[in-house]
Coordinates of C-alpha atoms and ligand atoms in Angstrom, one line a residue:
M19 CA 13.7 -33.7 6.1
S20 CA 13.5 -29.9 6.7
Y21 CA 10.3 -28.1 5.6
V22 CA 12.3 -26.1 2.9
D23 CA 13.8 -29.3 1.5
E24 CA 10.4 -31.0 1.4
V25 CA 8.8 -28.2 -0.5
L26 CA 11.7 -27.8 -2.8
E27 CA 11.6 -31.5 -3.7
S28 CA 7.9 -31.3 -4.4
V29 CA 8.3 -28.2 -6.6
K30 CA 11.0 -30.0 -8.6
K31 CA 8.7 -33.1 -9.0
K32 CA 5.7 -31.1 -10.0
N33 CA 7.4 -28.6 -12.3
G34 CA 10.2 -30.6 -13.9
H35 CA 9.4 -29.2 -17.3
E36 CA 9.8 -25.6 -16.0
P37 CA 13.5 -25.2 -15.2
E38 CA 13.4 -21.3 -14.8
F39 CA 10.6 -21.6 -12.3
I40 CA 12.5 -24.2 -10.3
Q41 CA 15.6 -22.0 -10.4
A42 CA 13.7 -19.0 -9.0
V43 CA 12.0 -21.0 -6.3
T44 CA 15.3 -22.7 -5.3
E45 CA 17.0 -19.3 -4.9
V46 CA 14.2 -17.9 -2.7
L47 CA 13.7 -21.0 -0.5
E48 CA 17.4 -21.5 0.1
S49 CA 17.8 -17.8 1.1
I50 CA 14.9 -17.9 3.6
R51 CA 15.9 -21.2 5.1
V52 CA 17.0 -19.6 8.4
V53 CA 13.6 -17.8 8.8
V54 CA 11.6 -20.9 7.9
D55 CA 13.6 -23.1 10.3
A56 CA 12.9 -20.6 13.1
N57 CA 9.1 -20.7 12.4
E58 CA 8.8 -24.2 11.1
E59 CA 5.8 -25.3 13.1
K60 CA 3.7 -22.3 12.4
Y61 CA 4.5 -22.2 8.7
R62 CA 4.0 -26.0 8.2
K63 CA 0.6 -25.9 9.9
A64 CA -0.5 -23.2 7.5
A65 CA 1.1 -24.9 4.5
L66 CA 2.6 -21.5 3.9
L67 CA 5.4 -22.5 1.5
E68 CA 3.2 -24.8 -0.5
R69 CA 0.7 -21.9 -1.0
L70 CA 3.6 -19.5 -1.8
V71 CA 4.9 -21.6 -4.7
E72 CA 1.6 -22.3 -6.3
P73 CA 0.1 -19.4 -8.4
D74 CA -3.4 -18.3 -7.4
R75 CA -4.3 -19.1 -11.0
I76 CA -3.0 -19.2 -14.6
I77 CA -5.1 -18.0 -17.5
T78 CA -4.1 -19.1 -21.0
F79 CA -5.8 -18.2 -24.2
R80 CA -5.6 -18.3 -28.0
V81 CA -4.5 -15.1 -29.7
P82 CA -5.4 -15.1 -33.4
W83 CA -4.2 -12.1 -35.5
T84 CA -3.9 -11.1 -39.1
D85 CA -0.6 -10.0 -40.7
D86 CA -0.3 -7.3 -43.4
Q87 CA -0.7 -9.9 -46.2
G88 CA -4.0 -11.2 -44.8
N89 CA -2.6 -14.4 -43.3
V90 CA -3.9 -15.5 -39.9
H91 CA -1.5 -16.5 -37.2
V92 CA -2.3 -18.0 -33.8
Q93 CA -0.2 -17.2 -30.7
R94 CA -0.6 -18.4 -27.1
G95 CA -1.4 -15.7 -24.4
Y96 CA -1.1 -16.0 -20.7
R97 CA -1.6 -14.2 -17.4
V98 CA -0.1 -15.8 -14.2
Q99 CA -1.9 -14.3 -11.2
F100 CA 0.6 -15.4 -8.6
N101 CA -0.2 -13.8 -5.2
N102 CA -2.4 -10.9 -4.1
A103 CA -1.7 -11.0 -0.4
I104 CA -0.5 -7.4 -0.3
G105 CA -2.3 -5.8 -3.2
P106 CA -3.8 -6.4 -6.7
Y107 CA -1.7 -8.6 -9.0
K108 CA 0.9 -6.3 -10.6
G109 CA 3.6 -7.2 -13.2
G110 CA 4.5 -6.9 -16.8
L111 CA 3.6 -8.5 -20.1
R112 CA 6.4 -10.1 -22.1
F113 CA 6.1 -10.7 -25.9
H114 CA 9.0 -12.9 -27.0
P115 CA 9.2 -16.3 -28.9
S116 CA 10.7 -18.0 -25.8
V117 CA 7.7 -17.3 -23.7
Y118 CA 6.0 -20.3 -22.2
Q119 CA 4.3 -21.0 -18.9
G120 CA 7.5 -21.7 -17.0
I121 CA 9.1 -18.4 -17.9
L122 CA 6.0 -16.5 -16.7
K123 CA 5.7 -18.5 -13.5
F124 CA 9.3 -17.7 -12.7
L125 CA 8.7 -14.0 -13.4
G126 CA 5.4 -13.9 -11.5
F127 CA 7.1 -15.6 -8.5
E128 CA 10.0 -13.1 -8.5
Q129 CA 7.5 -10.3 -8.8
V130 CA 5.7 -11.3 -5.5
F131 CA 8.9 -10.6 -3.5
K132 CA 10.0 -7.6 -5.6
N133 CA 6.7 -5.9 -5.1
A134 CA 6.8 -6.5 -1.4
L135 CA 10.3 -4.8 -1.3
T136 CA 8.9 -1.6 -2.9
T137 CA 6.8 -1.1 0.3
L138 CA 3.8 -0.3 -1.9
P139 CA 0.5 -2.2 -1.9
I140 CA 1.0 -4.5 -5.0
G141 CA 0.8 -8.3 -5.4
G142 CA 2.7 -10.3 -8.0
G143 CA 1.7 -11.4 -11.5
K144 CA 3.1 -11.7 -15.0
G145 CA 1.8 -12.4 -18.4
G146 CA 2.7 -12.4 -22.1
S147 CA 2.8 -14.3 -25.3
D148 CA 5.2 -16.2 -27.6
F149 CA 4.5 -13.4 -30.2
D150 CA 7.7 -11.9 -31.6
P151 CA 7.5 -8.2 -32.3
H152 CA 10.8 -8.1 -34.3
G153 CA 10.2 -7.2 -37.9
K154 CA 6.5 -6.7 -37.5
S155 CA 4.8 -3.5 -38.8
D156 CA 3.1 -1.1 -36.4
A157 CA -0.3 -2.3 -37.8
E158 CA 0.6 -5.9 -37.1
V159 CA 1.7 -5.1 -33.6
M160 CA -1.6 -3.2 -33.1
R161 CA -3.7 -6.1 -34.3
F162 CA -1.9 -8.5 -32.1
C163 CA -2.3 -6.3 -29.1
Q164 CA -6.0 -5.8 -29.8
A165 CA -6.5 -9.6 -30.1
F166 CA -4.5 -10.2 -26.9
M167 CA -6.5 -7.6 -24.9
T168 CA -9.8 -9.0 -26.3
E169 CA -9.2 -12.0 -24.1
L170 CA -7.2 -10.5 -21.2
Y171 CA -9.6 -7.7 -20.4
K172 CA -11.9 -10.2 -18.7
Y173 CA -9.3 -11.0 -16.0
I174 CA -7.8 -7.6 -15.1
G175 CA -9.0 -4.5 -13.3
E176 CA -7.6 -1.6 -11.4
N177 CA -8.2 -3.4 -8.1
V178 CA -7.7 -6.8 -9.5
D179 CA -4.7 -7.1 -11.8
V180 CA -2.7 -4.3 -13.4
P181 CA -0.3 -5.3 -16.2
A182 CA 2.5 -3.2 -17.7
G183 CA 5.5 -3.7 -20.0
D184 CA 8.4 -6.1 -20.1
I185 CA 10.6 -7.5 -22.9
G186 CA 8.9 -6.7 -26.2
V187 CA 6.2 -4.6 -24.6
G188 CA 6.9 -0.9 -24.3
G189 CA 5.0 2.4 -24.8
R190 CA 3.7 1.5 -28.2
E191 CA 2.2 -1.9 -27.1
V192 CA 0.8 -0.5 -23.9
G193 CA -1.0 2.2 -25.9
Y194 CA -2.6 -0.3 -28.3
L195 CA -3.5 -2.6 -25.3
Y196 CA -5.1 0.3 -23.4
G197 CA -7.0 1.5 -26.5
Q198 CA -8.6 -1.9 -26.9
Y199 CA -9.4 -2.3 -23.2
K200 CA -11.2 1.1 -23.3
R201 CA -13.0 0.2 -26.5
I202 CA -14.3 -3.0 -25.1
T203 CA -15.3 -1.8 -21.6
G204 CA -16.0 1.9 -22.3
S205 CA -14.3 2.6 -19.0
Y206 CA -11.2 4.8 -18.4
D207 CA -9.7 2.5 -15.7
S208 CA -6.1 2.6 -14.4
V209 CA -5.8 -1.0 -15.6
L210 CA -2.3 -0.8 -17.2
T211 CA 0.8 1.2 -16.3
G212 CA 3.5 2.5 -18.5
K213 CA 0.8 4.4 -20.4
G214 CA 1.6 7.4 -22.6
L215 CA 1.9 10.8 -20.9
T216 CA -1.2 12.1 -22.6
F217 CA -3.5 9.4 -21.2
G218 CA -2.5 8.8 -17.6
G219 CA 1.1 7.7 -17.8
S220 CA 3.6 8.8 -15.2
L221 CA 6.6 10.9 -15.9
I222 CA 9.8 8.9 -15.2
R223 CA 8.1 5.5 -15.7
T224 CA 10.1 5.0 -18.9
Q225 CA 13.3 5.7 -17.1
A226 CA 12.4 4.1 -13.8
T227 CA 13.9 0.6 -14.0
G228 CA 17.2 1.8 -15.3
Y229 CA 17.4 4.8 -13.0
G230 CA 16.2 2.8 -10.0
L231 CA 18.9 0.2 -10.7
L232 CA 21.6 2.9 -10.5
Y233 CA 20.1 4.5 -7.4
C234 CA 20.1 1.1 -5.7
A235 CA 23.7 0.3 -6.9
D236 CA 24.9 3.7 -5.8
E237 CA 23.5 3.3 -2.3
I238 CA 24.9 -0.2 -1.9
L239 CA 28.3 1.0 -3.1
K240 CA 28.2 3.8 -0.5
L241 CA 27.5 1.2 2.2
N242 CA 30.6 -0.6 1.0
G243 CA 32.8 2.6 0.9
K244 CA 32.8 2.6 -2.9
T245 CA 31.6 4.9 -5.7
L246 CA 30.6 4.9 -9.4
E247 CA 32.5 8.0 -10.2
G248 CA 35.3 7.4 -12.7
K249 CA 34.5 3.7 -13.0
I250 CA 34.1 1.5 -16.0
A251 CA 30.7 -0.2 -16.3
A252 CA 29.6 -3.0 -18.6
V253 CA 25.8 -3.0 -19.4
S254 CA 24.1 -5.8 -21.4
G255 CA 20.9 -5.3 -23.4
A256 CA 19.9 -2.3 -25.4
G257 CA 16.2 -2.0 -24.5
N258 CA 14.3 0.0 -21.9
V259 CA 16.2 -1.1 -18.8
A260 CA 19.7 -1.0 -20.4
I261 CA 19.2 2.4 -22.0
Y262 CA 18.2 4.2 -18.9
A263 CA 20.7 2.3 -16.7
T264 CA 23.3 3.6 -19.1
E265 CA 21.9 7.1 -18.9
K266 CA 22.0 7.2 -15.1
A267 CA 25.3 5.5 -14.8
Q268 CA 26.8 8.2 -17.1
Q269 CA 25.1 10.9 -15.0
L270 CA 26.7 9.4 -11.9
G271 CA 30.2 9.6 -13.5
A272 CA 30.7 6.1 -14.7
K273 CA 31.9 5.2 -18.3
V274 CA 29.6 2.6 -19.9
V275 CA 31.5 0.7 -22.6
T276 CA 29.1 -2.0 -23.8
A277 CA 25.6 -2.7 -25.0
S278 CA 24.1 -5.9 -26.5
D279 CA 21.0 -7.2 -28.3
S280 CA 19.7 -10.6 -29.3
T281 CA 22.2 -10.9 -32.2
G282 CA 25.4 -9.2 -31.0
W283 CA 27.2 -6.8 -28.8
I284 CA 29.1 -3.5 -28.9
Y285 CA 32.4 -2.5 -27.2
D286 CA 32.8 1.3 -27.4
P287 CA 36.1 2.3 -25.8
D288 CA 35.0 6.0 -25.8
G289 CA 31.9 5.2 -23.9
I290 CA 28.4 4.4 -25.3
D291 CA 26.9 7.4 -27.2
L292 CA 23.4 7.3 -25.8
A293 CA 21.9 9.6 -28.4
V294 CA 23.0 7.1 -31.1
L295 CA 21.9 4.1 -29.0
K296 CA 18.4 5.6 -28.5
D297 CA 18.1 6.5 -32.1
V298 CA 19.0 2.9 -33.2
K299 CA 16.8 1.1 -30.6
E300 CA 14.0 3.4 -29.7
V301 CA 13.4 5.2 -33.0
K302 CA 14.6 2.9 -35.8
R303 CA 14.1 -0.4 -33.9
A304 CA 17.3 -1.6 -35.7
R305 CA 20.2 -3.9 -34.9
L306 CA 23.4 -2.8 -33.1
T307 CA 25.2 -3.1 -36.4
E308 CA 23.5 0.3 -37.0
Y309 CA 25.3 1.7 -33.9
K310 CA 28.6 0.5 -35.2
A311 CA 27.9 2.2 -38.6
Q312 CA 27.5 5.5 -36.8
R313 CA 30.4 5.0 -34.3
P314 CA 33.4 3.7 -36.4
N315 CA 35.6 3.6 -33.2
A316 CA 33.3 1.0 -31.6
E317 CA 33.7 -2.8 -32.1
Y318 CA 30.7 -4.9 -33.1
H319 CA 30.8 -8.7 -32.3
E320 CA 28.2 -11.3 -33.2
G321 CA 26.8 -13.5 -30.4
K322 CA 27.5 -13.1 -26.7
G323 CA 30.6 -11.4 -25.1
V324 CA 29.8 -8.4 -22.9
W325 CA 31.2 -10.1 -19.8
S326 CA 34.6 -10.6 -21.4
V327 CA 35.2 -6.9 -21.2
K328 CA 37.3 -5.5 -18.3
C329 CA 35.0 -3.5 -16.0
D330 CA 34.6 -2.4 -12.4
Y331 CA 30.9 -3.0 -12.3
A332 CA 28.5 -5.1 -14.4
F333 CA 24.8 -4.5 -15.0
P334 CA 23.0 -7.4 -16.8
C335 CA 19.9 -5.8 -18.3
A336 CA 18.8 -8.1 -21.1
T337 CA 17.3 -11.4 -20.1
Q338 CA 17.3 -14.5 -17.8
N339 CA 20.5 -16.6 -17.4
E340 CA 22.6 -14.3 -19.6
L341 CA 25.5 -14.3 -17.1
T342 CA 26.8 -17.8 -16.6
L343 CA 29.5 -19.3 -14.4
E344 CA 32.0 -18.9 -17.2
D345 CA 31.1 -15.2 -17.5
A346 CA 31.4 -14.8 -13.7
K347 CA 34.9 -16.2 -13.8
M348 CA 35.9 -13.7 -16.6
L349 CA 34.4 -10.8 -14.6
V350 CA 36.3 -11.8 -11.4
A351 CA 39.5 -12.4 -13.3
N352 CA 39.2 -8.9 -14.8
G353 CA 38.7 -7.3 -11.4
C354 CA 35.0 -6.6 -11.5
Q355 CA 33.8 -5.6 -8.0
G356 CA 30.1 -5.5 -8.3
V357 CA 27.2 -7.1 -10.3
F358 CA 23.9 -5.3 -10.1
E359 CA 21.0 -7.1 -11.8
G360 CA 18.7 -5.0 -14.0
A361 CA 17.1 -7.9 -15.7
N362 CA 15.0 -10.6 -13.9
M363 CA 17.3 -13.5 -12.9
P364 CA 20.0 -12.7 -15.4
T365 CA 22.7 -14.6 -13.4
T366 CA 22.6 -18.4 -13.1
L367 CA 22.7 -19.9 -9.6
D368 CA 26.2 -21.2 -9.9
A369 CA 27.4 -17.9 -11.3
T370 CA 25.8 -16.0 -8.3
K371 CA 27.5 -18.4 -5.9
Y372 CA 30.9 -17.9 -7.6
L373 CA 30.6 -14.1 -7.5
L374 CA 29.6 -14.1 -3.8
E375 CA 32.4 -16.5 -2.9
N376 CA 34.8 -14.2 -4.6
G377 CA 33.8 -11.1 -2.7
V378 CA 31.9 -9.4 -5.6
I379 CA 29.0 -7.2 -4.4
F380 CA 25.9 -8.7 -5.9
T381 CA 22.3 -7.3 -5.9
P382 CA 19.5 -9.6 -7.1
G383 CA 17.1 -8.2 -9.7
K384 CA 14.0 -8.5 -7.5
A385 CA 15.6 -5.7 -5.4
S386 CA 17.7 -3.7 -7.8
N387 CA 15.2 -3.6 -10.7
A388 CA 12.2 -2.9 -8.5
G389 CA 12.2 0.8 -9.6
G390 CA 10.1 0.0 -12.6
V391 CA 7.2 -1.6 -10.8
A392 CA 7.5 0.9 -7.9
T393 CA 6.9 3.7 -10.4
S394 CA 4.1 1.8 -11.9
A395 CA 2.5 1.8 -8.5
L396 CA 3.1 5.6 -8.3
E397 CA 1.3 5.8 -11.7
M398 CA -1.6 4.0 -10.1
S399 CA -1.6 6.5 -7.2
Q400 CA -1.6 9.4 -9.6
N401 CA -4.5 7.9 -11.6
A402 CA -6.5 7.3 -8.4
E403 CA -6.2 10.9 -7.4
R404 CA -6.6 12.1 -11.0
L405 CA -3.5 14.2 -10.8
S406 CA 0.0 14.0 -12.3
W407 CA 3.1 14.6 -10.4
S408 CA 6.2 16.5 -11.7
A409 CA 9.2 14.6 -12.9
E410 CA 11.2 15.8 -9.9
E411 CA 8.5 14.5 -7.5
V412 CA 8.3 11.0 -9.1
D413 CA 12.1 10.8 -9.4
S414 CA 12.7 11.7 -5.8
K415 CA 10.1 9.2 -4.6
L416 CA 11.8 6.5 -6.9
K417 CA 15.2 7.4 -5.4
G418 CA 13.9 7.2 -1.9
I419 CA 12.3 3.8 -2.6
M420 CA 15.5 2.3 -4.1
E421 CA 17.6 3.6 -1.3
G422 CA 15.1 2.1 1.1
I423 CA 15.4 -1.3 -0.7
A424 CA 19.2 -1.1 -0.5
H425 CA 19.0 -0.6 3.3
A426 CA 16.2 -3.2 3.8
M427 CA 18.2 -5.9 2.1
S428 CA 21.4 -4.9 3.8
D429 CA 19.8 -4.8 7.3
A430 CA 17.9 -8.1 6.8
A431 CA 21.2 -9.8 5.7
E432 CA 23.0 -8.6 8.7
K433 CA 20.1 -9.5 11.1
Y434 CA 20.2 -13.1 9.9
G435 CA 24.0 -13.5 10.0
A436 CA 24.7 -13.1 6.3
K437 CA 26.2 -9.6 6.2
G438 CA 26.8 -8.3 2.7
N439 CA 24.7 -11.2 1.1
Y440 CA 22.0 -9.1 -0.6
V441 CA 20.4 -12.2 -2.1
V442 CA 19.6 -13.5 1.3
G443 CA 18.7 -10.0 2.5
A444 CA 16.3 -9.3 -0.3
N445 CA 14.5 -12.6 -0.2
I446 CA 14.0 -12.5 3.5
A447 CA 12.8 -8.9 3.6
G448 CA 10.3 -9.6 0.7
F449 CA 9.2 -13.0 2.2
E450 CA 8.5 -11.6 5.7
K451 CA 6.0 -9.1 4.5
V452 CA 4.1 -11.5 2.2
A453 CA 4.2 -14.3 4.8
E454 CA 2.7 -12.1 7.5
A455 CA -0.1 -10.9 5.2
M456 CA -0.9 -14.5 4.1
L457 CA -1.0 -15.8 7.6
A458 CA -3.2 -12.9 8.7
Q459 CA -5.7 -13.5 5.9
G460 CA -6.3 -17.2 6.7
V461 CA -6.2 -20.2 4.5
Y462 CA -6.9 -19.4 0.8
Ligands
NDP25 P1 13.3 -4.6 -24.0 O1 12.5 -5.5 -24.8 O2 13.1 -3.2 -24.0 O3 14.8 -4.9 -24.2 C1 15.4 -6.2 -24.0 C2 16.8 -6.2 -24.5 O4 17.4 -7.4 -24.3 C3 16.8 -5.9 -26.0 O5 18.0 -5.3 -26.4 C4 16.9 -7.4 -26.6 O6 17.5 -7.5 -27.8 C5 17.7 -8.1 -25.5 N1 17.2 -9.5 -25.4 C6 16.0 -9.9 -25.1 N2 15.9 -11.2 -25.1 C7 17.2 -11.6 -25.4 C8 17.7 -12.9 -25.5 N3 17.0 -14.0 -25.3 N4 19.1 -13.0 -25.8 C9 19.8 -11.8 -25.9 N5 19.3 -10.6 -25.8 C10 18.0 -10.5 -25.5 O7 13.0 -5.2 -22.5 P2 13.3 -4.5 -21.1 O8 14.5 -3.6 -21.2 O9 12.1 -3.9 -20.6 O10 13.7 -5.8 -20.2 C11 15.0 -6.3 -20.0 C12 15.0 -7.1 -18.7 O11 14.6 -6.3 -17.6 C13 14.1 -8.3 -18.7 O12 14.7 -9.3 -17.9 C14 12.9 -7.7 -17.9 O13 12.1 -8.8 -17.3 C15 13.6 -6.9 -16.9 N6 12.8 -5.8 -16.3 C16 12.1 -4.9 -17.0 C17 11.4 -3.9 -16.4 C18 10.7 -2.8 -17.2 O14 10.1 -1.9 -16.5 N7 10.7 -2.8 -18.5 C19 11.3 -3.8 -14.9 C20 12.1 -4.8 -14.3 C21 12.8 -5.8 -14.9 P3 16.8 -6.9 -29.2 O15 17.1 -5.4 -29.2 O16 17.5 -7.6 -30.3 O17 15.3 -7.2 -29.1
2IT26 O1 9.7 -7.1 -14.1 C1 9.1 -6.0 -13.8 O2 9.1 -5.6 -12.7 C2 8.4 -5.3 -14.9 N1 8.5 -5.7 -16.0 C3 7.6 -4.1 -14.5 C4 6.2 -4.4 -14.0 C5 5.3 -3.3 -13.8 O3 4.2 -3.6 -13.5 O4 5.7 -2.1 -14.0

């Protein structure tokens, strides 16, 4: 049996109760098969793949917090420190009721390769909790964040592990988390990114994942002789990534006609009104029914449905496995020519396969959504030199990094005989850097 198949089999056996993690590992190991086959003896001897698929450590802890009525609740908190071969663990915190160890292991594993692709010195990690911020007051969110950090602070540090935001964790939560870290340690460390601009945050970090997605997509489209100008785009989600992906897509001349949240979705034939969307989601923290109330021409539908809309390009920006084989078939039937992942692993494996087989340009999240973490690393750099860079400077660095990622995955795909397959290209390019660093540092 080949080394890849052996390790895959063992991962499935050991992690049977964590389907998302198995999915993420399967995608990566299948993509790097050609590189592993060519180096089988060296990698086997070092048990490189076995070490790559096992997190350095997983910390789990109890998070008790008190609601506004005085009732005490207990949530589960986690930090998965996956791999620090190329830099301190780096990756977001997710607060969502679906969070369990398997979700954070998949996200931490993806983060290892994503962070390598940025070219910056950051390892991979992820954390979070099954806490649901929906419907909670600011005071409740604050008490939860304080309780979460009261445990987490022991395990992080600016040269150790630097968390940031993800689903359910934005500027408000990072502020409360940072305040508690500072209160406990008395030290003004660059221990979180995505901070507010008045206390060490970087300009453009809020926009970075969405903007970066579009910079990457635009560059890949150029490589394929295509453009965003005048095209129809379908975006899912209505959070941080979706909002700034929509903003940049509009700036680049595309018309974005959809948005979605955890209860329903919008089709706006006139193009999404970003000011309304930001007001509903960033200010009021309301449902998309509120968008419809302000835009009578738009349609609101309950449940899922964004991928049934006719579009030239699709940008899944909500959550994992939100674009299924059935959705991929609708997209292809409607003439969609490109799918660019803004979320982490939003496309199922069979849907990805179908899109690639049908000639749809496809970029995996670990490449096309790397702009967020890349700008987090730029925030760490600014904190280290105790300076802040202008929006133009950060934006131009972000653009350069995303264009670099587009070329890196395109070149790697071509080099290994899979021209145009950016899944293969991204996974190989990310893996090569991490593998070399791990081998150089000996067995650990
Ligand atoms: P937000 O919490 O800001 O927004 C998430 C959006 O997706 C919300 O509109 C939410 O709906 C919707 N959503 C979340 N979970 C589900 C679900 N299970 N079913 C349907 N809709 C859902 O998160 P982000 O925008 O930060 O993250 C979105 C994706 O991008 C995630 O996959 C994340 O891992 C990834 N990502 C984020 C980065 C970042 O810098 N923030 C960087 C790279 C990737 P509702 O409005 O109802 O809550
Ligand atoms: O998935 C991701 O890359 C993020 N949520 C951002 C992580 C970060 O450290 O900025």
